[in-house]
Coordinates of C-alpha atoms and ligand atoms in Angstrom, one line a residue:
X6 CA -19.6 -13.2 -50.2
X7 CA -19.7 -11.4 -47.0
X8 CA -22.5 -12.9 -44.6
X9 CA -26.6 -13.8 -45.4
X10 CA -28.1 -10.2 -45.8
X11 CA -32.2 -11.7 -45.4
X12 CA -33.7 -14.2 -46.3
X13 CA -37.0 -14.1 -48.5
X14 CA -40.2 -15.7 -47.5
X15 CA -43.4 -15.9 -50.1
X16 CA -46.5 -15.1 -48.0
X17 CA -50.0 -14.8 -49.9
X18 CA -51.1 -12.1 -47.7
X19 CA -48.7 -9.3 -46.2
X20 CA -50.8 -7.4 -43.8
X21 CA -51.2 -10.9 -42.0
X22 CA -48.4 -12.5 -42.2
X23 CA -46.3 -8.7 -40.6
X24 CA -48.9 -9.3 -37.8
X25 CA -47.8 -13.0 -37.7
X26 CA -43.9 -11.9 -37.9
X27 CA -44.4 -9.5 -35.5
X28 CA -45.5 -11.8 -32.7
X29 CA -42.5 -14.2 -33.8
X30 CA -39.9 -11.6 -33.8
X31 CA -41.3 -9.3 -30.8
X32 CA -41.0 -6.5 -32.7
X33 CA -42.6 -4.4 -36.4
X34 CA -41.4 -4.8 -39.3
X35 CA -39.2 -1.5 -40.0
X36 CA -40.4 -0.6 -43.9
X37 CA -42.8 -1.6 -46.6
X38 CA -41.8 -1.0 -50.5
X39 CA -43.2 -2.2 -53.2
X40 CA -41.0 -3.2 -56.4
X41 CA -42.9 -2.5 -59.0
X42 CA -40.5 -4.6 -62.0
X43 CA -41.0 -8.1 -59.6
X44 CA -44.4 -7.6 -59.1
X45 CA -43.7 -7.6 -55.4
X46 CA -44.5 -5.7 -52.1
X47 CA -42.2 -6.8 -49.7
X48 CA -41.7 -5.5 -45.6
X49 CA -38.3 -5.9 -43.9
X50 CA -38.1 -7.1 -40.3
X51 CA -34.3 -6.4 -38.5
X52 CA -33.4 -9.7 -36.8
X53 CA -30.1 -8.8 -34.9
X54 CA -28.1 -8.5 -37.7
X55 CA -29.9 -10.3 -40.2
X56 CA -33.1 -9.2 -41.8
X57 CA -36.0 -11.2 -43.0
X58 CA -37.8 -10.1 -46.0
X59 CA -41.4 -10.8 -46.5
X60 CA -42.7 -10.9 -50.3
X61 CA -46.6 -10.6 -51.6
X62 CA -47.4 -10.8 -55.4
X63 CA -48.7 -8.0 -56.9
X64 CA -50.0 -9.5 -59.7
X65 CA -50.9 -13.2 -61.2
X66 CA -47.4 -13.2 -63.3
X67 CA -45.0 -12.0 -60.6
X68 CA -42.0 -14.8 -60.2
X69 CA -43.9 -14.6 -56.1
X70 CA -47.1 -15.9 -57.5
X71 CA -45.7 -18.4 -59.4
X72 CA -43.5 -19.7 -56.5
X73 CA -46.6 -20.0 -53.9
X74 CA -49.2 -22.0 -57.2
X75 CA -46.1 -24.3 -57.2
X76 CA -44.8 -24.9 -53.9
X77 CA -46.9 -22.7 -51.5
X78 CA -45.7 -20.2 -48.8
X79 CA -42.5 -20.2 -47.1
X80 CA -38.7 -19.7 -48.0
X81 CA -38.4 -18.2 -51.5
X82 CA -34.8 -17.2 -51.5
X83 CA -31.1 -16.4 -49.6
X84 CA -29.4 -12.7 -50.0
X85 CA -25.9 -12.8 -49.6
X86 CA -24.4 -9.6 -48.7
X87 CA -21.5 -8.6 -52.1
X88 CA -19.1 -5.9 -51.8
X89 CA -19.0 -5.9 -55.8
X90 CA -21.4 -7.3 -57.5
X91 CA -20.7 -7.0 -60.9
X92 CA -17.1 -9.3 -59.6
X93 CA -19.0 -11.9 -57.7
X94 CA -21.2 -12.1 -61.3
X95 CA -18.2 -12.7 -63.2
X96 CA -16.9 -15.4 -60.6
X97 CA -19.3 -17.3 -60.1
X98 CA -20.3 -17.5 -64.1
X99 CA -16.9 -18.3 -64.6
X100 CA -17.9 -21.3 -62.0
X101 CA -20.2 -22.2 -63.8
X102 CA -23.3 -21.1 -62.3
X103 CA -26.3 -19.6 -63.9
X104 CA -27.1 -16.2 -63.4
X105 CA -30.8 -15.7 -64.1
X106 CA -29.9 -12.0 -64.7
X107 CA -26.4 -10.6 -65.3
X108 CA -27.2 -6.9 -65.3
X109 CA -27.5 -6.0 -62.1
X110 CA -30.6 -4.8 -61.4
X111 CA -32.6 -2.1 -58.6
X112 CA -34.1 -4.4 -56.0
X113 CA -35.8 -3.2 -52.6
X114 CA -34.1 -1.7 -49.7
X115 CA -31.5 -0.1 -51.7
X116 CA -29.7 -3.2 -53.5
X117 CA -27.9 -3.8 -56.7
X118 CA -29.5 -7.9 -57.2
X119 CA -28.5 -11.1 -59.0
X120 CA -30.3 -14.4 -58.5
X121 CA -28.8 -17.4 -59.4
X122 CA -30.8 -20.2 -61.3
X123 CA -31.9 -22.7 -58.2
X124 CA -31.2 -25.6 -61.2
X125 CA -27.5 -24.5 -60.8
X126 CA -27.6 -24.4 -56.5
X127 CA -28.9 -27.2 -55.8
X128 CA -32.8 -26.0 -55.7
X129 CA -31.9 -23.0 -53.6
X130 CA -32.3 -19.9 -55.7
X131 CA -30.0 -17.4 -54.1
X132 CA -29.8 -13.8 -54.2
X133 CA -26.7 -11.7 -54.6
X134 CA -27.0 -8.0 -53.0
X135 CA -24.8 -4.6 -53.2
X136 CA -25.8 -2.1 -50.7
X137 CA -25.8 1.0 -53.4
X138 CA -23.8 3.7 -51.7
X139 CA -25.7 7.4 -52.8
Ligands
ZN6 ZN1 -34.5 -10.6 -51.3

């Protein structure tokens, strides 16, 4: 793994909590997208070389809204930066993690994702992310 990419925070509302993140940070967030197979909108903010990721549920079944019913807002996963993701997979399987999915799949801001089960990582559920080159 090659440094934290962002880290993901569950908010309930997204146009408040950019304003909120906005104050924090001094500065916009940089882009909005929506990913339609989570069920999420999410914004990005640039944090010198780190980004944070904001997430909203789209609707009552996205993995978001389940997270905030259970534990409310706040730090909903880690991205760790992968130059091949498909390898790191592999690895860490063969380490015995659990890889809640093990076909890569699209994720916003231009990632190949993996998350890993949080039952395997001690309660942290981490995301694995490959910048796709075009
Ligand atoms: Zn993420």
């Amino acid at each position: 793994m090659n440094k934290i990419e962002h880290i993901g925070i569950a908010v309930k509302n997204l146009e408040e909590s950019n304003k909120l993140f906005s104050k924090l940070f001094g500065k916009p967030h940089y882009k909005t997208e929506e990913v339609d197979s989570e069920g999420v909108n999410t914004s990005f903010f640039k944090v010198g070389e780190n980004k944070v990721e904001l997430l909203e549920a789209t609707k009552p079944d996205s993995p978001i809204a389940k997270f905030i019913e259970k534990k409310g807002e706040g730090i909903h996963h880690i991205a760790f930066d992968v130059t091949d993701i498909e390898a790191e997979i592999t690895r860490l399987k063969d380490e015995g993690f659990i890889i809640l999915n093990e076909t890569p799949k699209k994720g916003a801001d231009n990632k190949l994702v993996a998350f890993l089960h949080p039952k395997s990582t001690n309660g942290v559920l981490i995301e694995l992310c490959q910048e796709i080159k075009e």
